[in-house]
C-alpha cells in the first residue's frame, strides 16, 4: 500500500486561479484583472488554471447544457490571450472530485458567521436577484480555498472582488496548519493593473453574468455599438460642458487599453475643458479596443481551427491536477490523523 510522501513542497512557486464558465468568452475586466498577470507570470510560476464549473452551480441551476460550450470558449480565450498550455495546467474542477473532500474538511474549520461575512455573498444575492443564498453559495469561498490549497498555490492573480475569498483561504490554511501541522502555504492575492474594471453601464464591476461586458470575442462592429452606448459623465449635457474623468468608464477603458498615450492625454485635457464631444472620445476608444483585440482574434481563429485541441488540453490538465489533489488530500488526512483506513485515500477511482 503506497504511503504518501511527508508534506511535500513543490520545486517552483505556484499560481492557482480560475474562472467560472458563466459565458463563452472573457471580458475586458477579466483580462486586466487577472488574465494579463497569468500570461506574464506563467514562466516564473508553475501555473494551474481552473475552469470552475462547480462554482457556477452556486448561482445557476438552469441552462446547464451550455456549460460545455462555455468551457470550450474560455480555453480558446486563454490560448489566444497568450497562455501556453505546454507550460500551464488547464483543468476542469468537476474532473477533480477529491477537491470536494478537501472542501468538506475545510468547512469544519470555518464558522457560519465567518462565511456569511464574505461581501460577495450579499452582492451576488443582490445582483442576481436571488431569493436567498444556497448552501453552495455560502460555501463558495471554501471550495475556492480547497482549489487553491490542493495545488499548494502561493499566488492567486484575481480581480479585487475576490480578495475577501483569498483572505478566507489564508485563514483556513493557517488554521489547518495550527491544528494539524504545516501542510499548506499561506497564499497571496495579486490584483491586476485595474483592480475592478467598471461595466459599460457605469456599474462598479463588469461581469460575465451582468450583461454589461465587452468580450474578447466581440467583433469590430459590436465593439463600436457597445462603446457608443456606454455610460459616461451624466452631468455633461452638451459637448461644450466641462467633463469629469473620475468614475467615467470611457476614460478608465482608455487608460487600460489605448496604446496611444498621447491621444489619451490630449482627449483628457480637451474633455475637462469641454472641447471634445463624447462621440469622438468613444469613437477613438472603439478603435483602440479593436487594435488591442485584433491579434487576440487572429490567434483565436487559429486555435479554433484545430479540432480536438481543447478537449485534449482539458483531459491532460485535469489528470495532472487530480494527481496533485490526491497527493495533497493524502497529506492532509495523514496530518489530521485520518489514518485508520489509509486505503480510503489510495483506492483507484474509475470515472
Ligand atoms: P460572473 O459575473 O459570472 O461572476 P465574472 O465576470 O465575475 O463572472 P469570474 O469568472 O467570476 O468572472 O472571475 C474571473 C476572474 O476575473 C476573477 O479573478 C475575478 O476577480 C476577475 N474579474 C471579474 N470581473 C472583473 C472586473 N470587472 N475587473 C477586474 N477583474 C475582474
Ligand atoms: Mg465573478
GROMACS .gro file of C-alpha atoms and ligand atoms in nm:
model
  383
    1UNK     CA    1   0.000   0.000   0.000
    2UNK     CA    2   0.161   0.331  -0.101
    3UNK     CA    3   0.212   0.566   0.190
    4UNK     CA    4   0.202   0.935   0.094
    5UNK     CA    5   0.527   1.131   0.099
    6UNK     CA    6   0.576   1.353   0.402
    7UNK     CA    7   0.444   1.707   0.340
    8UNK     CA    8   0.591   1.792   0.004
    9UNK     CA    9   0.683   2.135  -0.122
   10UNK     CA   10   0.669   2.198  -0.496
   11UNK     CA   11   1.003   2.291  -0.655
   12UNK     CA   12   0.872   2.610  -0.811
   13UNK     CA   13   0.629   2.861  -0.664
   14UNK     CA   14   0.277   2.804  -0.787
   15UNK     CA   15  -0.012   3.003  -0.918
   16UNK     CA   16  -0.368   2.880  -0.897
   17UNK     CA   17  -0.653   3.086  -1.028
   18UNK     CA   18  -0.969   3.022  -1.221
   19UNK     CA   19  -1.289   3.131  -1.384
   20UNK     CA   20  -1.649   3.029  -1.380
   21UNK     CA   21  -1.778   2.914  -1.720
   22UNK     CA   22  -2.073   3.153  -1.697
   23UNK     CA   23  -2.021   3.270  -2.056
   24UNK     CA   24  -1.838   3.155  -2.365
   25UNK     CA   25  -1.576   3.429  -2.353
   26UNK     CA   26  -1.378   3.652  -2.122
   27UNK     CA   27  -1.441   4.022  -2.095
   28UNK     CA   28  -1.205   4.314  -2.069
   29UNK     CA   29  -1.235   4.314  -1.688
   30UNK     CA   30  -1.120   3.953  -1.666
   31UNK     CA   31  -0.831   4.046  -1.891
   32UNK     CA   32  -0.693   4.342  -1.696
   33UNK     CA   33  -0.797   4.199  -1.360
   34UNK     CA   34  -0.624   3.865  -1.389
   35UNK     CA   35  -0.562   3.717  -1.734
   36UNK     CA   36  -0.279   3.957  -1.819
   37UNK     CA   37  -0.098   3.867  -1.494
   38UNK     CA   38  -0.134   3.496  -1.561
   39UNK     CA   39   0.021   3.533  -1.903
   40UNK     CA   40   0.302   3.749  -1.765
   41UNK     CA   41   0.385   3.512  -1.479
   42UNK     CA   42   0.345   3.170  -1.640
   43UNK     CA   43   0.722   3.128  -1.692
   44UNK     CA   44   0.813   3.231  -1.339
   45UNK     CA   45   0.544   3.027  -1.161
   46UNK     CA   46   0.411   2.678  -1.219
   47UNK     CA   47   0.060   2.778  -1.315
   48UNK     CA   48  -0.275   2.599  -1.274
   49UNK     CA   49  -0.587   2.743  -1.437
   50UNK     CA   50  -0.915   2.613  -1.317
   51UNK     CA   51  -1.249   2.609  -1.501
   52UNK     CA   52  -1.477   2.634  -1.203
   53UNK     CA   53  -1.792   2.457  -1.316
   54UNK     CA   54  -1.881   2.352  -0.960
   55UNK     CA   55  -1.863   2.717  -0.859
   56UNK     CA   56  -2.102   2.801  -1.138
   57UNK     CA   57  -2.367   2.581  -0.975
   58UNK     CA   58  -2.366   2.811  -0.672
   59UNK     CA   59  -2.568   3.071  -0.861
   60UNK     CA   60  -2.717   2.887  -1.156
   61UNK     CA   61  -2.916   2.569  -1.191
   62UNK     CA   62  -3.076   2.626  -1.533
   63UNK     CA   63  -2.942   2.617  -1.891
   64UNK     CA   64  -2.660   2.393  -1.777
   65UNK     CA   65  -2.625   2.228  -2.118
   66UNK     CA   66  -2.432   2.530  -2.240
   67UNK     CA   67  -2.152   2.488  -1.983
   68UNK     CA   68  -1.953   2.262  -2.216
   69UNK     CA   69  -1.970   2.522  -2.489
   70UNK     CA   70  -1.862   2.794  -2.244
   71UNK     CA   71  -1.569   2.587  -2.120
   72UNK     CA   72  -1.453   2.539  -2.478
   73UNK     CA   73  -1.470   2.913  -2.543
   74UNK     CA   74  -1.282   3.007  -2.227
   75UNK     CA   75  -0.996   2.770  -2.308
   76UNK     CA   76  -0.970   2.925  -2.655
   77UNK     CA   77  -0.958   3.264  -2.485
   78UNK     CA   78  -0.678   3.152  -2.252
   79UNK     CA   79  -0.476   3.042  -2.552
   80UNK     CA   80  -0.550   3.349  -2.759
   81UNK     CA   81  -0.462   3.580  -2.468
   82UNK     CA   82  -0.120   3.411  -2.455
   83UNK     CA   83  -0.148   3.122  -2.210
   84UNK     CA   84   0.082   2.841  -2.323
   85UNK     CA   85  -0.078   2.506  -2.246
   86UNK     CA   86   0.261   2.336  -2.261
   87UNK     CA   87   0.362   2.535  -1.951
   88UNK     CA   88   0.032   2.588  -1.779
   89UNK     CA   89  -0.206   2.322  -1.647
   90UNK     CA   90  -0.564   2.397  -1.754
   91UNK     CA   91  -0.822   2.178  -1.583
   92UNK     CA   92  -1.188   2.126  -1.514
   93UNK     CA   93  -1.291   2.140  -1.149
   94UNK     CA   94  -1.553   1.865  -1.166
   95UNK     CA   95  -1.293   1.624  -1.308
   96UNK     CA   96  -1.108   1.656  -0.976
   97UNK     CA   97  -1.380   1.537  -0.736
   98UNK     CA   98  -1.130   1.498  -0.450
   99UNK     CA   99  -1.138   1.875  -0.412
  100UNK     CA  100  -1.482   1.834  -0.258
  101UNK     CA  101  -1.340   1.619   0.019
  102UNK     CA  102  -1.086   1.888   0.096
  103UNK     CA  103  -1.370   2.143   0.089
  104UNK     CA  104  -1.557   1.935   0.346
  105UNK     CA  105  -1.251   1.920   0.570
  106UNK     CA  106  -1.210   2.298   0.543
  107UNK     CA  107  -1.580   2.353   0.617
  108UNK     CA  108  -1.519   2.219   0.962
  109UNK     CA  109  -1.261   2.497   1.014
  110UNK     CA  110  -1.483   2.790   0.906
  111UNK     CA  111  -1.774   2.915   1.114
  112UNK     CA  112  -2.109   3.002   0.957
  113UNK     CA  113  -2.091   3.371   1.065
  114UNK     CA  114  -1.741   3.395   0.912
  115UNK     CA  115  -1.869   3.261   0.581
  116UNK     CA  116  -2.169   3.495   0.599
  117UNK     CA  117  -1.939   3.796   0.638
  118UNK     CA  118  -1.788   3.748   0.290
  119UNK     CA  119  -1.904   4.059   0.097
  120UNK     CA  120  -1.953   3.882  -0.238
  121UNK     CA  121  -2.228   3.672  -0.081
  122UNK     CA  122  -2.465   3.968  -0.037
  123UNK     CA  123  -2.354   4.117  -0.370
  124UNK     CA  124  -2.437   3.800  -0.563
  125UNK     CA  125  -2.778   3.768  -0.397
  126UNK     CA  126  -2.848   4.132  -0.483
  127UNK     CA  127  -2.706   4.139  -0.838
  128UNK     CA  128  -2.858   3.809  -0.946
  129UNK     CA  129  -3.186   3.884  -0.764
  130UNK     CA  130  -3.176   3.553  -0.578
  131UNK     CA  131  -3.441   3.488  -0.314
  132UNK     CA  132  -3.170   3.376  -0.075
  133UNK     CA  133  -2.824   3.221  -0.081
  134UNK     CA  134  -2.796   2.846  -0.124
  135UNK     CA  135  -2.569   2.638   0.098
  136UNK     CA  136  -2.339   2.608  -0.203
  137UNK     CA  137  -2.317   2.986  -0.241
  138UNK     CA  138  -2.231   3.017   0.128
  139UNK     CA  139  -1.957   2.759   0.076
  140UNK     CA  140  -1.827   2.923  -0.245
  141UNK     CA  141  -1.509   3.067  -0.089
  142UNK     CA  142  -1.440   2.745   0.099
  143UNK     CA  143  -1.441   2.547  -0.226
  144UNK     CA  144  -1.214   2.818  -0.363
  145UNK     CA  145  -0.977   2.772  -0.069
  146UNK     CA  146  -0.967   2.399  -0.146
  147UNK     CA  147  -0.893   2.472  -0.514
  148UNK     CA  148  -0.602   2.695  -0.423
  149UNK     CA  149  -0.462   2.482  -0.143
  150UNK     CA  150  -0.497   2.147  -0.317
  151UNK     CA  151  -0.214   2.250  -0.552
  152UNK     CA  152  -0.037   2.441  -0.272
  153UNK     CA  153  -0.082   2.767  -0.460
  154UNK     CA  154   0.139   3.055  -0.344
  155UNK     CA  155  -0.001   3.331  -0.561
  156UNK     CA  156  -0.357   3.391  -0.680
  157UNK     CA  157  -0.398   3.653  -0.954
  158UNK     CA  158  -0.755   3.782  -0.918
  159UNK     CA  159  -0.977   4.085  -0.954
  160UNK     CA  160  -1.039   4.290  -0.640
  161UNK     CA  161  -1.381   4.129  -0.589
  162UNK     CA  162  -1.204   3.806  -0.499
  163UNK     CA  163  -0.967   3.938  -0.233
  164UNK     CA  164  -1.204   3.859   0.053
  165UNK     CA  165  -1.201   3.497  -0.066
  166UNK     CA  166  -0.822   3.488  -0.063
  167UNK     CA  167  -0.830   3.622   0.291
  168UNK     CA  168  -1.052   3.331   0.393
  169UNK     CA  169  -0.815   3.092   0.216
  170UNK     CA  170  -0.525   3.235   0.417
  171UNK     CA  171  -0.714   3.198   0.743
  172UNK     CA  172  -0.811   2.842   0.655
  173UNK     CA  173  -0.454   2.744   0.566
  174UNK     CA  174  -0.322   2.895   0.892
  175UNK     CA  175  -0.593   2.730   1.097
  176UNK     CA  176  -0.531   2.390   0.941
  177UNK     CA  177  -0.156   2.423   0.990
  178UNK     CA  178  -0.200   2.533   1.355
  179UNK     CA  179  -0.432   2.244   1.433
  180UNK     CA  180  -0.268   1.965   1.241
  181UNK     CA  181   0.081   2.065   1.125
  182UNK     CA  182   0.233   2.253   0.831
  183UNK     CA  183   0.072   2.116   0.517
  184UNK     CA  184  -0.039   2.431   0.334
  185UNK     CA  185   0.126   2.752   0.217
  186UNK     CA  186  -0.049   3.078   0.307
  187UNK     CA  187  -0.118   3.222  -0.039
  188UNK     CA  188  -0.118   3.583  -0.151
  189UNK     CA  189  -0.369   3.750  -0.384
  190UNK     CA  190  -0.237   3.953  -0.675
  191UNK     CA  191  -0.463   4.218  -0.821
  192UNK     CA  192  -0.412   4.327  -1.183
  193UNK     CA  193  -0.335   4.663  -1.341
  194UNK     CA  194  -0.701   4.760  -1.291
  195UNK     CA  195  -0.841   4.619  -0.967
  196UNK     CA  196  -1.203   4.633  -1.087
  197UNK     CA  197  -1.297   4.741  -1.437
  198UNK     CA  198  -1.644   4.902  -1.435
  199UNK     CA  199  -1.922   4.786  -1.666
  200UNK     CA  200  -2.049   4.951  -1.983
  201UNK     CA  201  -2.346   5.070  -1.777
  202UNK     CA  202  -2.117   5.251  -1.530
  203UNK     CA  203  -2.184   4.990  -1.259
  204UNK     CA  204  -1.885   4.921  -1.039
  205UNK     CA  205  -1.794   4.588  -1.197
  206UNK     CA  206  -1.803   4.446  -1.546
  207UNK     CA  207  -1.930   4.090  -1.507
  208UNK     CA  208  -1.988   3.792  -1.732
  209UNK     CA  209  -2.332   3.743  -1.578
  210UNK     CA  210  -2.422   4.111  -1.551
  211UNK     CA  211  -2.499   4.198  -1.916
  212UNK     CA  212  -2.256   4.492  -1.911
  213UNK     CA  213  -1.942   4.347  -2.068
  214UNK     CA  214  -1.722   4.378  -2.375
  215UNK     CA  215  -1.600   4.030  -2.461
  216UNK     CA  216  -1.265   3.940  -2.615
  217UNK     CA  217  -1.466   3.769  -2.890
  218UNK     CA  218  -1.680   4.072  -2.983
  219UNK     CA  219  -1.629   4.174  -3.346
  220UNK     CA  220  -1.536   4.526  -3.454
  221UNK     CA  221  -1.898   4.635  -3.516
  222UNK     CA  222  -2.015   4.501  -3.181
  223UNK     CA  223  -1.736   4.690  -3.005
  224UNK     CA  224  -1.838   5.008  -3.183
  225UNK     CA  225  -2.205   4.962  -3.091
  226UNK     CA  226  -2.132   4.880  -2.727
  227UNK     CA  227  -1.886   5.166  -2.683
  228UNK     CA  228  -2.126   5.416  -2.844
  229UNK     CA  229  -2.393   5.317  -2.590
  230UNK     CA  230  -2.160   5.347  -2.291
  231UNK     CA  231  -2.238   5.537  -1.977
  232UNK     CA  232  -2.021   5.849  -1.945
  233UNK     CA  233  -2.032   6.162  -1.732
  234UNK     CA  234  -2.404   6.209  -1.654
  235UNK     CA  235  -2.355   6.577  -1.561
  236UNK     CA  236  -2.246   6.662  -1.914
  237UNK     CA  237  -2.535   6.760  -2.143
  238UNK     CA  238  -2.350   6.942  -2.424
  239UNK     CA  239  -2.010   6.873  -2.580
  240UNK     CA  240  -1.904   7.219  -2.462
  241UNK     CA  241  -1.974   7.139  -2.093
  242UNK     CA  242  -1.654   7.059  -1.899
  243UNK     CA  243  -1.647   6.683  -1.837
  244UNK     CA  244  -1.540   6.470  -1.540
  245UNK     CA  245  -1.287   6.190  -1.572
  246UNK     CA  246  -1.338   6.043  -1.226
  247UNK     CA  247  -1.567   5.741  -1.232
  248UNK     CA  248  -1.607   5.777  -1.608
  249UNK     CA  249  -1.572   5.426  -1.753
  250UNK     CA  250  -1.490   5.556  -2.102
  251UNK     CA  251  -1.169   5.708  -1.971
  252UNK     CA  252  -1.093   5.411  -1.749
  253UNK     CA  253  -1.105   5.193  -2.061
  254UNK     CA  254  -0.886   5.443  -2.249
  255UNK     CA  255  -0.634   5.425  -1.964
  256UNK     CA  256  -0.635   5.045  -1.959
  257UNK     CA  257  -0.638   4.963  -2.331
  258UNK     CA  258  -0.542   5.257  -2.553
  259UNK     CA  259  -0.177   5.214  -2.651
  260UNK     CA  260  -0.165   5.571  -2.788
  261UNK     CA  261  -0.088   5.751  -2.462
  262UNK     CA  262  -0.057   6.092  -2.629
  263UNK     CA  263  -0.405   6.058  -2.770
  264UNK     CA  264  -0.542   5.968  -2.426
  265UNK     CA  265  -0.374   6.266  -2.256
  266UNK     CA  266  -0.498   6.501  -2.529
  267UNK     CA  267  -0.854   6.367  -2.500
  268UNK     CA  268  -0.850   6.404  -2.123
  269UNK     CA  269  -0.729   6.763  -2.145
  270UNK     CA  270  -0.994   6.856  -2.401
  271UNK     CA  271  -1.269   6.667  -2.219
  272UNK     CA  272  -1.207   6.856  -1.895
  273UNK     CA  273  -1.231   7.185  -2.082
  274UNK     CA  274  -1.542   7.091  -2.280
  275UNK     CA  275  -1.352   7.088  -2.607
  276UNK     CA  276  -1.432   6.739  -2.728
  277UNK     CA  277  -1.762   6.556  -2.766
  278UNK     CA  278  -1.844   6.214  -2.621
  279UNK     CA  279  -1.883   6.076  -2.972
  280UNK     CA  280  -1.520   6.143  -3.062
  281UNK     CA  281  -1.390   6.008  -2.731
  282UNK     CA  282  -1.593   5.693  -2.782
  283UNK     CA  283  -1.501   5.653  -3.148
  284UNK     CA  284  -1.132   5.663  -3.058
  285UNK     CA  285  -1.190   5.418  -2.775
  286UNK     CA  286  -1.361   5.171  -3.011
  287UNK     CA  287  -1.062   5.200  -3.246
  288UNK     CA  288  -0.815   5.144  -2.962
  289UNK     CA  289  -1.007   4.840  -2.838
  290UNK     CA  290  -1.012   4.693  -3.187
  291UNK     CA  291  -0.634   4.746  -3.214
  292UNK     CA  292  -0.590   4.567  -2.883
  293UNK     CA  293  -0.822   4.280  -2.981
  294UNK     CA  294  -0.701   4.220  -3.337
  295UNK     CA  295  -0.405   3.993  -3.251
  296UNK     CA  296  -0.617   3.807  -2.993
  297UNK     CA  297  -0.882   3.748  -3.262
  298UNK     CA  298  -0.623   3.617  -3.505
  299UNK     CA  299  -0.478   3.373  -3.253
  300UNK     CA  300  -0.824   3.259  -3.151
  301UNK     CA  301  -0.917   3.175  -3.509
  302UNK     CA  302  -0.603   2.965  -3.549
  303UNK     CA  303  -0.660   2.769  -3.224
  304UNK     CA  304  -1.030   2.722  -3.304
  305UNK     CA  305  -0.931   2.561  -3.633
  306UNK     CA  306  -0.756   2.275  -3.450
  307UNK     CA  307  -1.025   2.014  -3.373
  308UNK     CA  308  -0.984   1.822  -3.050
  309UNK     CA  309  -0.723   2.063  -2.911
  310UNK     CA  310  -0.934   2.198  -2.627
  311UNK     CA  311  -1.060   1.854  -2.519
  312UNK     CA  312  -0.707   1.721  -2.511
  313UNK     CA  313  -0.583   2.016  -2.305
  314UNK     CA  314  -0.861   1.966  -2.051
  315UNK     CA  315  -0.816   1.591  -2.036
  316UNK     CA  316  -0.442   1.609  -1.976
  317UNK     CA  317  -0.460   1.906  -1.742
  318UNK     CA  318  -0.735   1.752  -1.530
  319UNK     CA  319  -0.543   1.425  -1.490
  320UNK     CA  320  -0.241   1.624  -1.376
  321UNK     CA  321  -0.440   1.842  -1.135
  322UNK     CA  322  -0.613   1.534  -0.996
  323UNK     CA  323  -0.280   1.379  -0.911
  324UNK     CA  324  -0.185   1.692  -0.718
  325UNK     CA  325  -0.515   1.694  -0.537
  326UNK     CA  326  -0.489   1.330  -0.437
  327UNK     CA  327  -0.138   1.382  -0.305
  328UNK     CA  328  -0.235   1.688  -0.103
  329UNK     CA  329  -0.550   1.524   0.028
  330UNK     CA  330  -0.350   1.223   0.145
  331UNK     CA  331  -0.111   1.460   0.327
  332UNK     CA  332  -0.399   1.644   0.489
  333UNK     CA  333  -0.561   1.320   0.605
  334UNK     CA  334  -0.230   1.197   0.740
  335UNK     CA  335  -0.172   1.522   0.930
  336UNK     CA  336  -0.523   1.507   1.075
  337UNK     CA  337  -0.484   1.153   1.192
  338UNK     CA  338  -0.744   1.021   0.949
  339UNK     CA  339  -0.523   0.719   0.907
  340UNK     CA  340  -0.739   0.442   1.048
  341UNK     CA  341  -0.820   0.324   0.699
  342UNK     CA  342  -0.544   0.453   0.472
  343UNK     CA  343  -0.678   0.270   0.171
  344UNK     CA  344  -0.959   0.525   0.161
  345UNK     CA  345  -0.724   0.775   0.001
  346UNK     CA  346  -0.548   0.536  -0.232
  347UNK     CA  347  -0.836   0.340  -0.380
  348UNK     CA  348  -0.829   0.369  -0.758
  349UNK     CA  349  -1.137   0.553  -0.866
  350UNK     CA  350  -1.261   0.487  -1.215
  351UNK     CA  351  -1.470   0.754  -1.378
  352LIG     P1  352  -1.962   3.629  -1.311
  352LIG     O1  353  -2.038   3.759  -1.335
  352LIG     O2  354  -2.031   3.514  -1.374
  352LIG     O3  355  -1.925   3.608  -1.167
  352LIG     P2  356  -1.707   3.742  -1.367
  352LIG     O4  357  -1.705   3.838  -1.479
  352LIG     O5  358  -1.709   3.800  -1.229
  352LIG     O6  359  -1.827   3.643  -1.394
  352LIG     P3  360  -1.540   3.527  -1.282
  352LIG     O7  361  -1.527   3.401  -1.360
  352LIG     O8  362  -1.626   3.529  -1.159
  352LIG     O9  363  -1.586   3.643  -1.383
  352LIG    O10  364  -1.396   3.581  -1.240
  352LIG     C1  365  -1.280   3.551  -1.313
  352LIG     C2  366  -1.169   3.642  -1.267
  352LIG    O11  367  -1.185   3.772  -1.326
  352LIG     C3  368  -1.163   3.664  -1.117
  352LIG    O12  369  -1.027   3.670  -1.078
  352LIG     C4  370  -1.227   3.799  -1.099
  352LIG    O13  371  -1.183   3.867  -0.982
  352LIG     C5  372  -1.181   3.871  -1.224
  352LIG     N1  373  -1.274   3.976  -1.262
  352LIG     C6  374  -1.404   3.960  -1.291
  352LIG     N2  375  -1.461   4.078  -1.323
  352LIG     C7  376  -1.362   4.171  -1.315
  352LIG     C8  377  -1.358   4.312  -1.336
  352LIG     N3  378  -1.467   4.380  -1.374
  352LIG     N4  379  -1.240   4.377  -1.318
  352LIG     C9  380  -1.129   4.309  -1.279
  352LIG     N5  381  -1.127   4.176  -1.257
  352LIG    C10  382  -1.241   4.106  -1.274
  353LIG    MG1  383  -1.746   3.667  -1.058
   0.00000   0.00000   0.00000
